[in-house]
mmCIF file of C-alpha atoms and ligand atoms in Angstrom:
data_model
loop_
_atom_site.group_PDB
_atom_site.id
_atom_site.type_symbol
_atom_site.label_atom_id
_atom_site.label_comp_id
_atom_site.label_asym_id
_atom_site.label_seq_id
_atom_site.Cartn_x
_atom_site.Cartn_y
_atom_site.Cartn_z
ATOM 1 C CA MET B 1 11.563 27.233 -9.143
ATOM 2 C CA THR B 2 13.335 23.717 -9.469
ATOM 3 C CA THR B 3 12.178 20.226 -9.191
ATOM 4 C CA ALA B 4 13.171 19.169 -6.424
ATOM 5 C CA LEU B 5 11.043 15.377 -7.327
ATOM 6 C CA GLU B 6 10.090 14.093 -10.233
ATOM 7 C CA LEU B 7 8.738 10.808 -11.241
ATOM 8 C CA LYS B 8 8.877 10.104 -15.307
ATOM 9 C CA ASN B 9 6.618 6.345 -16.239
ATOM 10 C CA ILE B 10 6.806 4.475 -13.016
ATOM 11 C CA SER B 11 5.612 1.399 -12.167
ATOM 12 C CA VAL B 12 6.079 -1.213 -9.875
ATOM 13 C CA ALA B 13 4.666 -4.340 -9.730
ATOM 14 C CA PHE B 14 5.192 -7.788 -7.539
ATOM 15 C CA ASP B 15 5.800 -11.315 -8.852
ATOM 16 C CA ARG B 16 5.098 -10.038 -12.123
ATOM 17 C CA LEU B 17 1.120 -8.072 -10.720
ATOM 18 C CA LYS B 18 1.218 -4.528 -11.826
ATOM 19 C CA ILE B 19 1.256 -2.335 -8.649
ATOM 20 C CA ILE B 20 2.063 0.756 -9.844
ATOM 21 C CA ASP B 21 0.509 2.132 -13.086
ATOM 22 C CA ALA B 22 2.584 4.536 -15.222
ATOM 23 C CA ILE B 23 2.434 7.571 -12.771
ATOM 24 C CA THR B 24 4.678 10.575 -13.296
ATOM 25 C CA PHE B 25 4.193 13.657 -11.696
ATOM 26 C CA ALA B 26 6.806 16.625 -10.061
ATOM 27 C CA LEU B 27 7.159 18.160 -7.045
ATOM 28 C CA ARG B 28 8.931 21.925 -7.144
ATOM 29 C CA GLU B 29 11.347 22.317 -3.989
ATOM 30 C CA GLY B 30 9.898 22.971 -0.559
ATOM 31 C CA ASP B 31 6.562 22.158 -1.830
ATOM 32 C CA ILE B 32 4.595 19.572 -0.247
ATOM 33 C CA GLY B 33 3.073 17.227 -2.482
ATOM 34 C CA CYS B 34 -0.429 14.419 -0.533
ATOM 35 C CA LEU B 35 -0.356 11.018 -2.300
ATOM 36 C CA LEU B 36 -4.585 10.188 -1.140
ATOM 37 C CA GLY B 37 -6.006 7.244 -1.708
ATOM 38 C CA PRO B 38 -7.791 4.697 -0.326
ATOM 39 C CA SER B 39 -6.827 1.385 1.224
ATOM 40 C CA GLY B 40 -4.154 -0.791 -0.931
ATOM 41 C CA CYS B 41 -3.597 1.987 -3.988
ATOM 42 C CA GLY B 42 -0.074 1.264 -4.608
ATOM 43 C CA LYS B 43 0.831 4.725 -2.105
ATOM 44 C CA THR B 44 2.948 2.748 0.179
ATOM 45 C CA THR B 45 4.410 1.128 -2.673
ATOM 46 C CA LEU B 46 5.356 4.736 -4.656
ATOM 47 C CA LEU B 47 6.098 6.010 -1.116
ATOM 48 C CA ARG B 48 8.730 3.151 -0.622
ATOM 49 C CA THR B 49 10.727 3.680 -4.676
ATOM 50 C CA ILE B 50 10.956 7.474 -3.752
ATOM 51 C CA ALA B 51 12.427 5.735 -1.114
ATOM 52 C CA GLY B 52 14.585 3.441 -3.009
ATOM 53 C CA PHE B 53 13.955 0.188 -0.786
ATOM 54 C CA GLU B 54 11.534 -1.180 -4.602
ATOM 55 C CA THR B 55 12.703 -0.340 -8.055
ATOM 56 C CA PRO B 56 10.840 0.210 -11.091
ATOM 57 C CA PHE B 57 10.363 -2.182 -14.123
ATOM 58 C CA GLU B 58 10.227 0.762 -15.648
ATOM 59 C CA GLY B 59 10.232 4.923 -15.366
ATOM 60 C CA GLU B 60 12.798 6.472 -13.711
ATOM 61 C CA VAL B 61 12.640 8.190 -10.274
ATOM 62 C CA TRP B 62 14.566 12.165 -10.104
ATOM 63 C CA ILE B 63 15.885 13.584 -6.988
ATOM 64 C CA ARG B 64 17.416 17.158 -7.648
ATOM 65 C CA GLY B 65 18.163 16.671 -10.970
ATOM 66 C CA VAL B 66 20.176 13.096 -10.823
ATOM 67 C CA ARG B 67 17.833 10.444 -11.728
ATOM 68 C CA VAL B 68 18.468 8.316 -8.702
ATOM 69 C CA SER B 69 15.728 5.393 -9.877
ATOM 70 C CA ASP B 70 15.144 3.400 -12.903
ATOM 71 C CA ASN B 71 14.620 -0.595 -14.254
ATOM 72 C CA LYS B 72 18.727 -0.533 -14.125
ATOM 73 C CA HIS B 73 20.038 1.708 -11.713
ATOM 74 C CA LEU B 74 18.705 1.974 -8.032
ATOM 75 C CA VAL B 75 21.622 4.808 -5.925
ATOM 76 C CA PRO B 76 21.279 3.608 -2.844
ATOM 77 C CA VAL B 77 18.635 4.851 -0.294
ATOM 78 C CA GLU B 78 20.979 5.663 2.281
ATOM 79 C CA GLN B 79 22.668 8.057 -0.834
ATOM 80 C CA ARG B 80 19.005 9.516 -1.241
ATOM 81 C CA GLN B 81 19.416 12.049 0.718
ATOM 82 C CA VAL B 82 16.043 11.510 2.953
ATOM 83 C CA GLY B 83 14.076 11.266 6.080
ATOM 84 C CA MET B 84 11.509 9.428 6.863
ATOM 85 C CA VAL B 85 8.706 9.062 9.428
ATOM 86 C CA PHE B 86 6.811 6.972 10.055
ATOM 87 C CA GLN B 87 3.126 6.187 11.363
ATOM 88 C CA ASP B 88 4.352 4.845 14.813
ATOM 89 C CA TYR B 89 7.310 7.201 14.853
ATOM 90 C CA ALA B 90 9.984 4.286 15.652
ATOM 91 C CA LEU B 91 11.862 6.280 18.333
ATOM 92 C CA PHE B 92 13.777 4.603 20.198
ATOM 93 C CA PRO B 93 12.435 3.824 24.203
ATOM 94 C CA HIS B 94 16.058 2.648 25.527
ATOM 95 C CA MET B 95 17.578 6.959 23.936
ATOM 96 C CA THR B 96 16.465 10.200 25.761
ATOM 97 C CA VAL B 97 14.339 13.015 23.158
ATOM 98 C CA LYS B 98 17.663 14.594 22.860
ATOM 99 C CA GLN B 99 20.163 11.058 21.496
ATOM 100 C CA ASN B 100 17.012 9.961 19.245
ATOM 101 C CA ILE B 101 18.017 13.159 17.543
ATOM 102 C CA ALA B 102 21.262 13.328 17.516
ATOM 103 C CA PHE B 103 20.524 9.782 16.030
ATOM 104 C CA GLY B 104 19.758 11.577 13.096
ATOM 105 C CA LEU B 105 23.487 13.616 12.929
ATOM 106 C CA GLN B 106 26.112 11.547 13.427
ATOM 107 C CA ASP B 107 27.503 13.026 10.349
ATOM 108 C CA PHE B 108 27.345 16.375 12.521
ATOM 109 C CA LYS B 109 30.684 17.878 14.278
ATOM 110 C CA GLY B 110 30.562 18.403 18.163
ATOM 111 C CA HIS B 111 29.538 22.634 17.885
ATOM 112 C CA LEU B 112 27.025 21.403 14.510
ATOM 113 C CA ARG B 113 25.458 18.560 16.020
ATOM 114 C CA GLU B 114 24.549 21.539 19.191
ATOM 115 C CA VAL B 115 24.130 24.016 17.295
ATOM 116 C CA ARG B 116 21.576 22.295 14.919
ATOM 117 C CA ILE B 117 19.709 20.618 17.898
ATOM 118 C CA SER B 118 19.016 23.974 19.150
ATOM 119 C CA GLU B 119 17.934 24.717 15.886
ATOM 120 C CA LEU B 120 14.973 22.439 16.427
ATOM 121 C CA VAL B 121 14.832 22.462 19.298
ATOM 122 C CA GLU B 122 12.907 26.043 18.680
ATOM 123 C CA LEU B 123 11.681 24.677 15.484
ATOM 124 C CA LEU B 124 9.870 21.429 16.703
ATOM 125 C CA GLU B 125 9.058 23.464 19.967
ATOM 126 C CA ILE B 126 10.272 20.272 22.009
ATOM 127 C CA GLY B 127 12.192 22.232 24.052
ATOM 128 C CA GLU B 128 10.530 20.610 27.563
ATOM 129 C CA PHE B 129 10.850 17.111 26.816
ATOM 130 C CA LEU B 130 14.603 16.886 25.707
ATOM 131 C CA TYR B 131 15.323 15.055 28.400
ATOM 132 C CA LYS B 132 12.654 11.993 28.264
ATOM 133 C CA TYR B 133 12.659 9.022 27.203
ATOM 134 C CA PRO B 134 9.789 8.624 24.336
ATOM 135 C CA HIS B 135 7.713 6.425 26.533
ATOM 136 C CA ARG B 136 6.995 9.236 29.056
ATOM 137 C CA LEU B 137 5.536 11.777 25.860
ATOM 138 C CA SER B 138 1.265 11.960 24.232
ATOM 139 C CA GLY B 139 1.472 10.875 20.759
ATOM 140 C CA GLY B 140 1.912 14.749 19.504
ATOM 141 C CA GLN B 141 4.921 14.974 21.138
ATOM 142 C CA GLN B 142 5.733 12.255 20.276
ATOM 143 C CA GLN B 143 5.822 12.474 16.366
ATOM 144 C CA ARG B 144 7.533 15.783 16.605
ATOM 145 C CA VAL B 145 10.619 14.604 17.364
ATOM 146 C CA ALA B 146 10.140 12.265 14.940
ATOM 147 C CA LEU B 147 10.342 15.284 12.812
ATOM 148 C CA ALA B 148 12.853 16.610 14.494
ATOM 149 C CA ARG B 149 14.684 13.508 13.960
ATOM 150 C CA ALA B 150 13.659 13.242 10.454
ATOM 151 C CA ILE B 151 14.340 16.972 9.563
ATOM 152 C CA ALA B 152 17.431 17.052 11.562
ATOM 153 C CA SER B 153 19.759 15.999 8.815
ATOM 154 C CA ARG B 154 18.716 18.131 6.206
ATOM 155 C CA PRO B 155 17.672 15.628 4.053
ATOM 156 C CA ARG B 156 15.839 16.485 0.273
ATOM 157 C CA ILE B 157 13.652 15.325 0.477
ATOM 158 C CA LEU B 158 10.683 14.241 4.125
ATOM 159 C CA LEU B 159 8.779 11.390 3.550
ATOM 160 C CA LEU B 160 5.449 10.628 6.262
ATOM 161 C CA ASP B 161 3.430 7.662 5.378
ATOM 162 C CA GLU B 162 0.464 8.508 7.591
ATOM 163 C CA PRO B 163 2.212 9.965 10.448
ATOM 164 C CA PHE B 164 -1.376 10.763 12.013
ATOM 165 C CA ALA B 165 -2.747 7.606 11.574
ATOM 166 C CA SER B 166 -2.210 6.830 15.671
ATOM 167 C CA MET B 167 -3.625 9.382 16.715
ATOM 168 C CA ASP B 168 -7.190 11.167 17.967
ATOM 169 C CA ILE B 169 -8.697 11.995 14.365
ATOM 170 C CA THR B 170 -9.601 15.761 15.464
ATOM 171 C CA LEU B 171 -5.921 16.124 16.569
ATOM 172 C CA ARG B 172 -4.799 14.762 13.237
ATOM 173 C CA GLU B 173 -6.337 18.567 10.869
ATOM 174 C CA GLN B 174 -4.500 20.322 13.509
ATOM 175 C CA LEU B 175 -0.621 18.706 13.892
ATOM 176 C CA ALA B 176 -1.376 19.011 9.616
ATOM 177 C CA LYS B 177 -0.614 22.232 9.898
ATOM 178 C CA ASP B 178 1.309 22.484 12.496
ATOM 179 C CA VAL B 179 3.611 20.067 10.193
ATOM 180 C CA ARG B 180 3.308 21.604 7.571
ATOM 181 C CA ASN B 181 4.291 24.847 9.373
ATOM 182 C CA ILE B 182 7.477 24.123 10.548
ATOM 183 C CA LEU B 183 7.830 22.750 7.066
ATOM 184 C CA LYS B 184 7.948 25.265 5.495
ATOM 185 C CA GLN B 185 9.881 27.290 8.329
ATOM 186 C CA ASP B 186 12.386 24.951 6.826
ATOM 187 C CA GLY B 187 11.666 25.104 3.594
ATOM 188 C CA ILE B 188 11.680 21.686 3.163
ATOM 189 C CA THR B 189 9.809 19.470 0.429
ATOM 190 C CA ALA B 190 7.528 16.833 1.383
ATOM 191 C CA VAL B 191 5.670 14.023 0.115
ATOM 192 C CA LEU B 192 3.037 12.439 2.862
ATOM 193 C CA VAL B 193 1.218 9.752 2.604
ATOM 194 C CA SER B 194 -1.992 9.914 3.603
ATOM 195 C CA HIS B 195 -5.843 8.307 2.973
ATOM 196 C CA ASN B 196 -7.881 11.650 4.981
ATOM 197 C CA GLN B 197 -8.710 14.263 2.740
ATOM 198 C CA PHE B 198 -8.774 16.701 5.522
ATOM 199 C CA GLU B 199 -5.570 15.884 6.201
ATOM 200 C CA ALA B 200 -4.300 16.072 3.174
ATOM 201 C CA PHE B 201 -5.535 19.176 2.509
ATOM 202 C CA ALA B 202 -4.549 21.013 5.604
ATOM 203 C CA MET B 203 -0.765 19.891 5.182
ATOM 204 C CA ALA B 204 -0.115 19.336 0.803
ATOM 205 C CA ASP B 205 0.200 21.556 -1.787
ATOM 206 C CA ILE B 206 -0.330 19.415 -3.746
ATOM 207 C CA VAL B 207 -2.608 16.342 -4.207
ATOM 208 C CA GLY B 208 -2.573 13.552 -6.141
ATOM 209 C CA VAL B 209 -5.718 10.729 -5.635
ATOM 210 C CA ILE B 210 -4.450 7.204 -6.820
ATOM 211 C CA ASN B 211 -6.706 4.565 -7.484
ATOM 212 C CA GLU B 212 -5.725 0.764 -7.932
ATOM 213 C CA GLY B 213 -2.421 2.219 -8.999
ATOM 214 C CA ARG B 214 -2.843 5.059 -11.257
ATOM 215 C CA LEU B 215 -2.674 8.392 -10.487
ATOM 216 C CA LEU B 216 -5.836 10.033 -11.497
ATOM 217 C CA GLN B 217 -4.984 13.579 -10.556
ATOM 218 C CA TRP B 218 -2.082 15.564 -9.212
ATOM 219 C CA ASP B 219 -4.037 19.191 -8.080
ATOM 220 C CA THR B 220 -4.723 21.356 -6.313
ATOM 221 C CA ALA B 221 -7.124 20.602 -3.935
ATOM 222 C CA PHE B 222 -9.401 23.397 -4.540
ATOM 223 C CA ASN B 223 -9.090 22.189 -7.995
ATOM 224 C CA LEU B 224 -9.978 18.703 -7.286
ATOM 225 C CA TYR B 225 -12.837 19.670 -5.757
ATOM 226 C CA HIS B 226 -14.185 21.876 -7.798
ATOM 227 C CA ARG B 227 -12.757 20.125 -11.567
ATOM 228 C CA PRO B 228 -12.916 16.933 -10.635
ATOM 229 C CA ALA B 229 -11.034 15.029 -13.762
ATOM 230 C CA THR B 230 -12.552 11.975 -13.212
ATOM 231 C CA SER B 231 -15.684 10.428 -11.525
ATOM 232 C CA TYR B 232 -14.374 8.304 -8.708
ATOM 233 C CA VAL B 233 -12.346 11.730 -8.004
ATOM 234 C CA ALA B 234 -16.161 13.648 -7.818
ATOM 235 C CA ASP B 235 -16.845 10.689 -6.205
ATOM 236 C CA PHE B 236 -14.109 10.147 -3.278
ATOM 237 C CA ILE B 237 -13.065 13.888 -2.672
ATOM 238 C CA GLY B 238 -15.620 15.457 -0.769
ATOM 239 C CA GLU B 239 -19.312 15.176 -0.090
ATOM 240 C CA GLY B 240 -21.966 14.871 -3.254
ATOM 241 C CA VAL B 241 -23.672 13.341 -5.540
ATOM 242 C CA PHE B 242 -24.386 12.567 -9.432
ATOM 243 C CA LEU B 243 -28.115 14.189 -10.623
ATOM 244 C CA SER B 244 -28.661 12.421 -14.503
ATOM 245 C CA GLY B 245 -28.384 15.022 -17.057
ATOM 246 C CA SER B 246 -28.830 16.060 -20.822
ATOM 247 C CA VAL B 247 -26.405 18.520 -22.211
ATOM 248 C CA THR B 248 -28.012 20.634 -23.804
ATOM 249 C CA GLY B 249 -26.361 23.578 -25.469
ATOM 250 C CA ASP B 250 -22.204 24.689 -25.184
ATOM 251 C CA ARG B 251 -22.097 25.174 -21.642
ATOM 252 C CA GLU B 252 -25.427 23.981 -19.914
ATOM 253 C CA VAL B 253 -27.450 21.002 -18.984
ATOM 254 C CA HIS B 254 -30.904 20.411 -18.625
ATOM 255 C CA THR B 255 -30.850 18.290 -14.897
ATOM 256 C CA GLU B 256 -34.243 17.433 -12.881
ATOM 257 C CA LEU B 257 -32.909 20.675 -11.190
ATOM 258 C CA GLY B 258 -33.725 22.990 -14.235
ATOM 259 C CA VAL B 259 -31.812 23.988 -16.577
ATOM 260 C CA ILE B 260 -27.545 24.662 -15.334
ATOM 261 C CA THR B 261 -25.267 26.679 -17.016
ATOM 262 C CA GLY B 262 -21.266 26.870 -16.138
ATOM 263 C CA ALA B 263 -18.798 29.118 -16.700
ATOM 264 C CA MET B 264 -17.078 26.460 -19.136
ATOM 265 C CA PRO B 265 -17.496 25.082 -22.071
ATOM 266 C CA LEU B 266 -18.524 21.773 -21.571
ATOM 267 C CA GLY B 267 -17.359 20.247 -24.678
ATOM 268 C CA LEU B 268 -20.050 17.767 -25.095
ATOM 269 C CA GLU B 269 -22.257 17.184 -27.695
ATOM 270 C CA GLN B 270 -25.740 17.842 -27.093
ATOM 271 C CA GLY B 271 -28.159 15.875 -26.577
ATOM 272 C CA THR B 272 -25.362 14.183 -24.534
ATOM 273 C CA THR B 273 -26.841 12.249 -21.428
ATOM 274 C CA VAL B 274 -24.024 13.173 -18.604
ATOM 275 C CA ALA B 275 -23.532 12.727 -14.404
ATOM 276 C CA VAL B 276 -23.465 16.166 -13.020
ATOM 277 C CA LEU B 277 -22.029 16.834 -9.895
ATOM 278 C CA ILE B 278 -24.995 18.514 -7.034
ATOM 279 C CA ARG B 279 -21.769 19.204 -3.878
ATOM 280 C CA PRO B 280 -23.875 20.711 -0.331
ATOM 281 C CA ASP B 281 -22.416 23.749 -1.109
ATOM 282 C CA ASP B 282 -23.887 23.873 -4.198
ATOM 283 C CA ILE B 283 -27.499 23.628 -2.778
ATOM 284 C CA ILE B 284 -29.119 26.904 -0.910
ATOM 285 C CA HIS B 285 -31.694 26.965 1.526
ATOM 286 C CA ASP B 286 -34.613 29.315 0.328
ATOM 287 C CA ASP B 287 -37.753 30.162 1.622
ATOM 288 C CA MET B 288 -38.318 32.221 -1.161
ATOM 289 C CA SER B 289 -37.982 29.753 -4.176
ATOM 290 C CA GLU B 290 -41.045 28.161 -5.507
ATOM 291 C CA LEU B 291 -38.248 24.499 -5.624
ATOM 292 C CA THR B 292 -39.072 22.945 -3.032
ATOM 293 C CA ALA B 293 -36.708 18.906 -1.775
ATOM 294 C CA ARG B 294 -38.467 17.355 1.262
ATOM 295 C CA VAL B 295 -36.171 16.479 4.533
ATOM 296 C CA THR B 296 -34.712 12.977 4.704
ATOM 297 C CA ASP B 297 -31.951 13.300 7.349
ATOM 298 C CA LYS B 298 -29.792 15.911 9.056
ATOM 299 C CA ALA B 299 -26.230 15.207 9.838
ATOM 300 C CA PHE B 300 -25.693 18.051 12.624
ATOM 301 C CA ARG B 301 -21.909 19.819 11.746
ATOM 302 C CA GLY B 302 -22.339 22.468 14.822
ATOM 303 C CA ALA B 303 -21.989 25.786 12.318
ATOM 304 C CA GLU B 304 -23.824 23.985 10.300
ATOM 305 C CA PHE B 305 -26.988 21.090 9.529
ATOM 306 C CA LEU B 306 -25.874 18.702 6.386
ATOM 307 C CA TYR B 307 -29.332 18.429 4.807
ATOM 308 C CA THR B 308 -30.016 14.661 3.004
ATOM 309 C CA LEU B 309 -33.357 16.333 0.322
ATOM 310 C CA ALA B 310 -35.758 14.230 -2.093
ATOM 311 C CA LEU B 311 -36.301 15.050 -5.117
ATOM 312 C CA GLU B 312 -40.192 15.743 -6.599
ATOM 313 C CA ASN B 313 -39.027 12.290 -8.324
ATOM 314 C CA GLY B 314 -36.789 10.600 -5.335
ATOM 315 C CA THR B 315 -33.616 11.856 -6.247
ATOM 316 C CA ARG B 316 -31.715 12.235 -2.847
ATOM 317 C CA VAL B 317 -28.807 15.744 -3.377
ATOM 318 C CA LEU B 318 -27.590 16.955 -0.002
ATOM 319 C CA SER B 319 -27.671 20.099 0.928
ATOM 320 C CA LEU B 320 -24.955 22.460 3.479
ATOM 321 C CA VAL B 321 -27.434 25.081 5.149
ATOM 322 C CA PRO B 322 -25.995 26.905 7.818
ATOM 323 C CA SER B 323 -26.760 25.639 11.278
ATOM 324 C CA HIS B 324 -30.207 28.231 12.591
ATOM 325 C CA HIS B 325 -32.441 27.031 9.652
ATOM 326 C CA ASN B 326 -33.705 23.827 11.899
ATOM 327 C CA HIS B 327 -36.445 22.197 9.611
ATOM 328 C CA PRO B 328 -37.344 18.873 10.493
ATOM 329 C CA VAL B 329 -37.325 15.639 8.681
ATOM 330 C CA ASN B 330 -39.997 15.757 6.443
ATOM 331 C CA GLU B 331 -39.996 18.772 6.060
ATOM 332 C CA ASP B 332 -40.793 20.788 2.570
ATOM 333 C CA ILE B 333 -38.296 23.046 2.245
ATOM 334 C CA GLY B 334 -37.726 25.456 -0.295
ATOM 335 C CA ILE B 335 -34.466 25.431 -2.288
ATOM 336 C CA ARG B 336 -31.884 26.820 -5.037
ATOM 337 C CA LEU B 337 -28.996 26.435 -7.416
ATOM 338 C CA GLU B 338 -25.631 28.100 -6.911
ATOM 339 C CA ILE B 339 -22.896 25.961 -9.120
ATOM 340 C CA ASP B 340 -19.764 27.891 -10.402
ATOM 341 C CA HIS B 341 -18.284 25.444 -11.420
ATOM 342 C CA LEU B 342 -20.308 22.950 -13.209
ATOM 343 C CA VAL B 343 -18.253 19.141 -13.592
ATOM 344 C CA VAL B 344 -20.079 16.884 -16.163
ATOM 345 C CA PHE B 345 -19.079 13.162 -16.975
ATOM 346 C CA PRO B 346 -20.237 12.312 -19.856
ATOM 347 C CA VAL B 347 -22.495 8.111 -18.806
ATOM 348 C CA ARG B 348 -21.770 5.600 -21.885
HETATM 349 P P1 LIG N 401 -2.995 1.185 3.238
HETATM 350 O O1 LIG N 401 -3.741 2.886 2.782
HETATM 351 O O2 LIG N 401 -3.703 0.375 3.221
HETATM 352 O O3 LIG N 401 -1.436 1.005 3.272
HETATM 353 P P2 LIG N 401 -1.586 1.448 0.407
HETATM 354 O O4 LIG N 401 -2.516 2.284 -0.073
HETATM 355 O O5 LIG N 401 -0.398 1.941 0.992
HETATM 356 O O6 LIG N 401 -2.251 0.793 1.970
HETATM 357 P P3 LIG N 401 0.271 -0.324 -0.745
HETATM 358 O O7 LIG N 401 0.969 -0.560 0.605
HETATM 359 O O8 LIG N 401 1.497 0.009 -1.470
HETATM 360 O O9 LIG N 401 -1.048 1.142 -0.360
HETATM 361 O O10 LIG N 401 -0.463 -2.242 -1.007
HETATM 362 C C1 LIG N 401 -0.448 -1.949 -2.538
HETATM 363 C C2 LIG N 401 -0.869 -3.639 -2.773
HETATM 364 O O11 LIG N 401 0.313 -3.475 -3.015
HETATM 365 C C3 LIG N 401 -1.487 -4.049 -2.350
HETATM 366 O O12 LIG N 401 -2.344 -5.348 -3.008
HETATM 367 C C4 LIG N 401 -0.546 -4.967 -1.474
HETATM 368 O O13 LIG N 401 -1.050 -5.997 -0.805
HETATM 369 C C5 LIG N 401 0.299 -5.637 -2.218
HETATM 370 N N1 LIG N 401 1.452 -5.304 -1.862
HETATM 371 C C6 LIG N 401 2.288 -4.317 -1.170
HETATM 372 N N2 LIG N 401 4.197 -5.008 -1.598
HETATM 373 C C7 LIG N 401 3.982 -6.183 -1.291
HETATM 374 C C8 LIG N 401 5.264 -6.728 -1.831
HETATM 375 N N3 LIG N 401 6.272 -6.712 -1.593
HETATM 376 N N4 LIG N 401 4.944 -8.077 -2.210
HETATM 377 C C9 LIG N 401 3.254 -8.185 -3.050
HETATM 378 N N5 LIG N 401 2.366 -7.038 -2.924
HETATM 379 C C10 LIG N 401 2.731 -6.680 -1.793
#
């Protein structure tokens, strides 16, 4: 598969302050990538750099084999053939849905324009409000129209900046899945910016975790969760706690929960002090187990409870337990470890 977008060692600064620090990644044709990170980490700046609104002081941006940015040359935004969707949709209020979409199709001749609009109506299921004005649509409907307008002229890359941020939290994940299906049907390569990991996981094939302008890991959601590259990623993605441990073998650590063995060599010397990542799904509730922990808190999640458990010496861990196991706070319950992916970080 060909590379649709490539960032090579991109650094961006404002007033000499480095905001993006040597970021490199590539996205294949038709793939959806997500830039995920906390507020102010530089996600929007990176997206604006891809669009051509910001000039990197170092590095290059390539779109479909063409270098569009380096520190000397900048292909203008309008020549990059990127589509954009923003948080506030930015639909024209005085135009109907159809006119809004047609606005993105100014280079299409009459008949071709109608054909493309029909395709978009079908793809995005927006036929029933084609002649309405944006203020008469729900947030989700407006988002679909904004998407239709952005992809109307078949951009090479679609950039989406927090496109669901103003929506109901329960609607977001569903909408992210819907948008993913639409982009996949049309084979559109896209980069999404989000600070919400569930949205990122629902929509993207590959996710980049950014903190303080650095790309810490560019990987699948599964790997970010189970094979985090840094302790920041481990902490940022999903839930979990770090237990203190000591390396006792090639793929073995000793913790207060006993010896934990991983499938892969740890690559650390015996005796190294480590932080061991324990996810809520690593701790199984088991009445038969001799190992017990005290329930200190519980959160009902429908199918599951997320229990906070205190180990003997007071260390807290989390455990995800089917919700028919309803134990009160302060009860001791049996637990056992079931760790498929042993993740440790040396403590310096
Ligand atoms: P959020 O999720 O809050 O939108 P973000 O990760 O998208 O944040 P950016 O908007 O890229 O972050 O901003 C990163 C940093 O760069 C912030 O500290 C911001 O104040 C700064 N910044 C952004 N644009 C400019 C600018 N034009 N001039 C100066 N500083 C800027």
